[in-house]
Coordinates of N, CA and C and ligand atoms in Angstrom, one line a residue:
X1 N 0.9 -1.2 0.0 CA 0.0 0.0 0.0 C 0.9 1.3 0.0
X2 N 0.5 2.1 -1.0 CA 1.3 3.4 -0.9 C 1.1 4.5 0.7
X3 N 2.1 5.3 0.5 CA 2.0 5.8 1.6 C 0.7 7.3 1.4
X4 N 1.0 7.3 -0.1 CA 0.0 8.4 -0.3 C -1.4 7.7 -0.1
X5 N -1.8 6.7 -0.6 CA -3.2 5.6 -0.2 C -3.3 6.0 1.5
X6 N -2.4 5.6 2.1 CA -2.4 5.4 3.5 C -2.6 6.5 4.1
X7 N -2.3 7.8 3.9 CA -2.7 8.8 4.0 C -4.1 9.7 3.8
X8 N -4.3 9.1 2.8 CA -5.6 9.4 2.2 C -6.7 8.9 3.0
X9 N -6.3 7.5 3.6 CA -7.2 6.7 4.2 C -7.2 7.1 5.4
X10 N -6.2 8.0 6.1 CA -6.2 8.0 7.7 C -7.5 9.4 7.2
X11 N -7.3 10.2 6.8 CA -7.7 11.4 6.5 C -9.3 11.2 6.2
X12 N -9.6 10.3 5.6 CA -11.1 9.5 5.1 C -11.7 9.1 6.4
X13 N -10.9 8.0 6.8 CA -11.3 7.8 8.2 C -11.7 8.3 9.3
X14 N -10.9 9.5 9.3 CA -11.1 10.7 10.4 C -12.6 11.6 9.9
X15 N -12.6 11.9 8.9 CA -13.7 13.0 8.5 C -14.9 11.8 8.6
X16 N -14.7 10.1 8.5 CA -15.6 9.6 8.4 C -16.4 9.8 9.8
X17 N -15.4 9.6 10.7 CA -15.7 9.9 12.4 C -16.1 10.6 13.1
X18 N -16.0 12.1 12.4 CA -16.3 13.2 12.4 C -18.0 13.8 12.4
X19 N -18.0 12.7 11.1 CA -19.4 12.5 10.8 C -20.4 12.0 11.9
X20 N -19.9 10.6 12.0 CA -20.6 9.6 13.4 C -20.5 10.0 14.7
X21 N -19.8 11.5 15.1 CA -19.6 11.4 16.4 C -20.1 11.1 17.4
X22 N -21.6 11.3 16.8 CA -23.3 10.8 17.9 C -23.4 9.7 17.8
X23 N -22.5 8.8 17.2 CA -23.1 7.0 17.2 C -21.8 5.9 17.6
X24 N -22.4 5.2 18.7 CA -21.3 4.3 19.2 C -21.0 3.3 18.1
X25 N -19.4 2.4 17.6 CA -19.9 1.7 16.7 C -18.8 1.2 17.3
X26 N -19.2 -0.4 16.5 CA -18.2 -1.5 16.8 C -17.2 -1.5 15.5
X27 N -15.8 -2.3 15.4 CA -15.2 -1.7 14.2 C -15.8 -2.5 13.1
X28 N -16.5 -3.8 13.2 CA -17.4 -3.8 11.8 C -18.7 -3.1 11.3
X29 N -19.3 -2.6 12.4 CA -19.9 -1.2 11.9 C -19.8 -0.5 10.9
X30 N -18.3 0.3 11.6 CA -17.9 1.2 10.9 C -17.3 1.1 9.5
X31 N -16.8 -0.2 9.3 CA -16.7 -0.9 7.5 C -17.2 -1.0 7.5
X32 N -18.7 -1.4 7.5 CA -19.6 -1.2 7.0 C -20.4 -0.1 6.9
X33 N -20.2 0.7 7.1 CA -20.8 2.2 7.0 C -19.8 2.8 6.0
X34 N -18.3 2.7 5.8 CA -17.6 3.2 4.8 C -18.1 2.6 3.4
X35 N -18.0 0.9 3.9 CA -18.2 0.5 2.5 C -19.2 1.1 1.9
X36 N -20.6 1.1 2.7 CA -21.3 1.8 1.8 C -21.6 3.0 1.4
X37 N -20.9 4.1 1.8 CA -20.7 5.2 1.5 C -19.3 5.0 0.3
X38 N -19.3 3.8 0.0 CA -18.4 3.7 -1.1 C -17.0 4.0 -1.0
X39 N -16.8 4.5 0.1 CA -14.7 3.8 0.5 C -14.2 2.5 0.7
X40 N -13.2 2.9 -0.3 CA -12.1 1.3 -0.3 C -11.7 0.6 1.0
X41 N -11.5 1.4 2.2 CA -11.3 1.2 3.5 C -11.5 -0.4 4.1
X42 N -11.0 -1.2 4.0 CA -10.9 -2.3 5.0 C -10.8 -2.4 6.2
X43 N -11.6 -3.5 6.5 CA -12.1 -3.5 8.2 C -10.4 -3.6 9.0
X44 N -9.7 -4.6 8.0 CA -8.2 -4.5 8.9 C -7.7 -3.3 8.9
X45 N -7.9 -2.2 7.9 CA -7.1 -0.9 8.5 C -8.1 -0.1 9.5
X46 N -9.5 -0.4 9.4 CA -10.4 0.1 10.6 C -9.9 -0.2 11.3
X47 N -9.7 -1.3 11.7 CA -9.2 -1.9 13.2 C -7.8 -1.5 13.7
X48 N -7.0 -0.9 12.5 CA -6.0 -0.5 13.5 C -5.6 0.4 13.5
X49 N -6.9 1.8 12.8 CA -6.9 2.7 13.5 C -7.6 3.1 14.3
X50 N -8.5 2.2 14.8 CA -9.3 2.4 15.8 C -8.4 2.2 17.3
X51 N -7.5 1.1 16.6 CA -6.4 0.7 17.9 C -5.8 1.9 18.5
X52 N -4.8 2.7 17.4 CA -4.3 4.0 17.3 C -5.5 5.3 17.8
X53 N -6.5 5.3 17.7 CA -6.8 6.6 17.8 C -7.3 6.6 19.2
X54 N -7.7 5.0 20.0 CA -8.0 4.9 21.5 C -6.8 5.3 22.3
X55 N -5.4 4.9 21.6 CA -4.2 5.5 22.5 C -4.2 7.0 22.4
X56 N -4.1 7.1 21.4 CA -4.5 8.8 21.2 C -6.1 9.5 22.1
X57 N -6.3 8.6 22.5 CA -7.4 9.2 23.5 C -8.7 10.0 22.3
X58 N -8.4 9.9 21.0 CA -9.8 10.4 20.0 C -10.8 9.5 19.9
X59 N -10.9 7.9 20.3 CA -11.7 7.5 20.0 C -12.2 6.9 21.8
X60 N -13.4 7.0 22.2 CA -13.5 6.4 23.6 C -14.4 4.8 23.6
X61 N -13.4 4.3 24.5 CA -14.5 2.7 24.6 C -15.9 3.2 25.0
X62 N -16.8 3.1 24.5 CA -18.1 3.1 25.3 C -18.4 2.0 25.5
X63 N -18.8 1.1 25.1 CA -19.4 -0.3 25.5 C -18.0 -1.0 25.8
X64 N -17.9 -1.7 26.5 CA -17.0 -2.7 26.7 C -16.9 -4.0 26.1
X65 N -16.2 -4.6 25.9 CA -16.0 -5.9 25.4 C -15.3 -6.6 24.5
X66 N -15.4 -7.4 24.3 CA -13.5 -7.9 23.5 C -13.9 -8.1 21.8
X67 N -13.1 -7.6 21.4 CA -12.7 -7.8 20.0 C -14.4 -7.4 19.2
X68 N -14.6 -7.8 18.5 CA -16.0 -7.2 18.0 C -17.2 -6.4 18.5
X69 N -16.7 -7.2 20.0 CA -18.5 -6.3 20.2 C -18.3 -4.6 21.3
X70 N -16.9 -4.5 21.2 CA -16.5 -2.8 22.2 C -17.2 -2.0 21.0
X71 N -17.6 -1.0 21.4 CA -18.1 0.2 20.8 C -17.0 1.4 21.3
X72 N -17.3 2.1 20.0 CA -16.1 2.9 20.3 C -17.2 4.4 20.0
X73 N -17.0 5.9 20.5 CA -16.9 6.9 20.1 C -16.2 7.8 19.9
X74 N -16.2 8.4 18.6 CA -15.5 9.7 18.4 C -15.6 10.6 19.7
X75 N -13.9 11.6 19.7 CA -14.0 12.8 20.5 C -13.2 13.6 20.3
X76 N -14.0 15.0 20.0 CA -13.1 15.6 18.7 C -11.5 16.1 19.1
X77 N -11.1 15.8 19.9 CA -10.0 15.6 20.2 C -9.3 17.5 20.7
X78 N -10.4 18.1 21.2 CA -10.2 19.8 21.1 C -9.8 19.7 22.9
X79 N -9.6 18.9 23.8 CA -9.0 18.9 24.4 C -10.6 19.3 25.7
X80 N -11.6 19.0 24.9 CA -12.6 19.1 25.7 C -13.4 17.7 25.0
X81 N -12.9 16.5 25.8 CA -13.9 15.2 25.8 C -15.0 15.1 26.4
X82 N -16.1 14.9 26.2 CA -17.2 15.2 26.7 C -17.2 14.0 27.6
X83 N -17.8 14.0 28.9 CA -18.0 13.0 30.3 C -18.6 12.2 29.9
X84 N -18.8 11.0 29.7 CA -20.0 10.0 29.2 C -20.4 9.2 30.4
X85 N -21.5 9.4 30.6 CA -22.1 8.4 32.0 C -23.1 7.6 31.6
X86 N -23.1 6.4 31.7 CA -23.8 5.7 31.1 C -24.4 4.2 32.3
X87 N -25.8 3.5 31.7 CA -26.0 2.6 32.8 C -26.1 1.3 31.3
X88 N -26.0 0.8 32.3 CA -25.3 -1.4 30.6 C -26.3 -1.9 31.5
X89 N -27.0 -2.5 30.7 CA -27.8 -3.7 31.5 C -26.5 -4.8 31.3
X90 N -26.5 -6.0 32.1 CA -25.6 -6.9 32.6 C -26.6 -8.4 31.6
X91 N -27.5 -8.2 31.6 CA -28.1 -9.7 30.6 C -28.2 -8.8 29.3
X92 N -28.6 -8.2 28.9 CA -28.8 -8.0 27.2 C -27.7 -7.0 26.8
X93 N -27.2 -6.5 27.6 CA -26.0 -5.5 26.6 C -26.6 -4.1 26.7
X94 N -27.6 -3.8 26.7 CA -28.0 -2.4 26.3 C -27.5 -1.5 26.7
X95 N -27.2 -0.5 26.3 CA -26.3 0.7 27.0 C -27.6 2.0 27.1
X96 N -27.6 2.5 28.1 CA -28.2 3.9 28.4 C -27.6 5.0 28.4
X97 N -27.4 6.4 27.2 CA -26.5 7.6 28.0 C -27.5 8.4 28.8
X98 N -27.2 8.7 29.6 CA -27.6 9.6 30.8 C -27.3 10.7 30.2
X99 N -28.3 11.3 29.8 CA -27.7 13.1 29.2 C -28.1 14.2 30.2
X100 N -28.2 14.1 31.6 CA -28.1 15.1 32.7 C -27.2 15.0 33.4
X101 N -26.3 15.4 33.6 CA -24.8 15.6 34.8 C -24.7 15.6 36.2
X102 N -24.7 15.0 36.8 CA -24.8 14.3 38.0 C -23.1 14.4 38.9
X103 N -22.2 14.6 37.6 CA -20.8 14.2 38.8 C -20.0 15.6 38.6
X104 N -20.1 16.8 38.5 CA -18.9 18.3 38.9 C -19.1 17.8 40.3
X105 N -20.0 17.3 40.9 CA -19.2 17.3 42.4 C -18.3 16.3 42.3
X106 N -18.7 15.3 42.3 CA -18.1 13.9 42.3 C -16.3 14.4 42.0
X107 N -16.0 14.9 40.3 CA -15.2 15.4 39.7 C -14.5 16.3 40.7
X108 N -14.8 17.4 41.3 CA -14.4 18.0 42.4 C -13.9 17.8 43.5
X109 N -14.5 16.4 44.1 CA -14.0 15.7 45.2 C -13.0 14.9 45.1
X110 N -12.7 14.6 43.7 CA -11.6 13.2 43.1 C -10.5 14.6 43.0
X111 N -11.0 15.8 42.6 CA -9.8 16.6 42.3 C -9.0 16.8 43.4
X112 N -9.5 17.1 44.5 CA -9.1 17.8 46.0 C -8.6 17.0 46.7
X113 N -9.2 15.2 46.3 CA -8.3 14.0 47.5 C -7.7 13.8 46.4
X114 N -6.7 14.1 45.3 CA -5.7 13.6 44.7 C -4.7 14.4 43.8
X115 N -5.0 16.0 43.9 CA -4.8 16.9 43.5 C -3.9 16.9 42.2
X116 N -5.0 16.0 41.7 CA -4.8 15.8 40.0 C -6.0 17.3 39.3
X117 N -5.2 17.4 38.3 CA -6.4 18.2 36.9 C -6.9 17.4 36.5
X118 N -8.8 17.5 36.5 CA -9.0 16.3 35.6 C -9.9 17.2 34.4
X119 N -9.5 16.2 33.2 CA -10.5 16.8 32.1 C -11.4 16.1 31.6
X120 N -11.5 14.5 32.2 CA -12.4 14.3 31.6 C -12.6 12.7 32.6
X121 N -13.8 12.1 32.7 CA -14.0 10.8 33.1 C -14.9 10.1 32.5
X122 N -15.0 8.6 32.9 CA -16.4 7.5 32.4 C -17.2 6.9 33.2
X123 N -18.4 6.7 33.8 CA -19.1 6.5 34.5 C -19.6 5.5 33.9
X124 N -20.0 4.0 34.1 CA -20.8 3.2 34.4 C -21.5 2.7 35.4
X125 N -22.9 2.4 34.9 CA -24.3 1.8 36.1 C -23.9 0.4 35.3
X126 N -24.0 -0.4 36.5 CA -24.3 -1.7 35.9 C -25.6 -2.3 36.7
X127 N -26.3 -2.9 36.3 CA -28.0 -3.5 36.2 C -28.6 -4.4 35.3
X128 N -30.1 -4.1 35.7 CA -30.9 -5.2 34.6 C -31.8 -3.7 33.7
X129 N -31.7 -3.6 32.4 CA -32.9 -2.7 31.6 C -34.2 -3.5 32.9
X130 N -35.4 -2.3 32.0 CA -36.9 -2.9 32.6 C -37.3 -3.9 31.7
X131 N -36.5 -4.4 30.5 CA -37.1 -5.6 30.2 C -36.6 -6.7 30.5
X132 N -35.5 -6.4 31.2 CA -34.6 -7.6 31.5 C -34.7 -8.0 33.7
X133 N -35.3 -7.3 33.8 CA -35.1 -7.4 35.0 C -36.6 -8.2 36.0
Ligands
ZN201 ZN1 -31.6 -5.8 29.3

């Protein structure tokens, strides 16, 4: 593969992300969402920039789990990652975002017993959904 290809493809891949930043996806998802928007992009170079851009802290685990089924989201990387708090049911997988903010104190109190800067954290509820429970 050229390096100009490779290039092209990091660059594709990023604007593709850019796009989805409201949707959790797993990395065959996201091949599949390129393929059909008609990029050449293979799920093996998805996957190992998805690898790369989690070290880079631009893409966040949201869902947990091994090899296929982690969900990942974009974060535009401006040095303001948005908090994601979320509750997983524990039998079906389902993930909940919580879009009301619950932890500047919490955030506050972790800052003062450890007198770290923090810019950003992950919150998980673990449970049953109401149809699981
Ligand atoms: Zn459930």
């Amino acid at each position: 593969m050229s390096s100009t290809r490779l290039t092209r493809q990091k660059q594709e891949f990023k604007r593709f992300l850019e796009l989805n930043k409201d949707s959790d996806m797993t990395v065959a998802e996201m091949a599949e969402r390129l393929r059909d928007s008609g990029s050449d992009i293979g799920i093996a170079t998805v996957y190992r920039a998805v690898r790369r851009l989690e070290k880079e802290g631009l893409l966040v685990k949201t869902v947990s789990g091994s090899g296929a089924t982690a969900k990942y989201r974009y974060s535009s990387g401006d040095g303001n990652v948005r908090s994601i708090h979320r509750v997983f049911c524990l039998s079906c997988g389902k993930t909940v975002e919580l879009t009301y903010n619950f932890t500047d104190k919490l955030e506050k109190s972790v800052s003062e017993a450890t007198g770290y800067s923090l810019f950003d954290h992950q919150v998980m509820f673990y449970g049953l959904c109401p149809d699981c429970k």
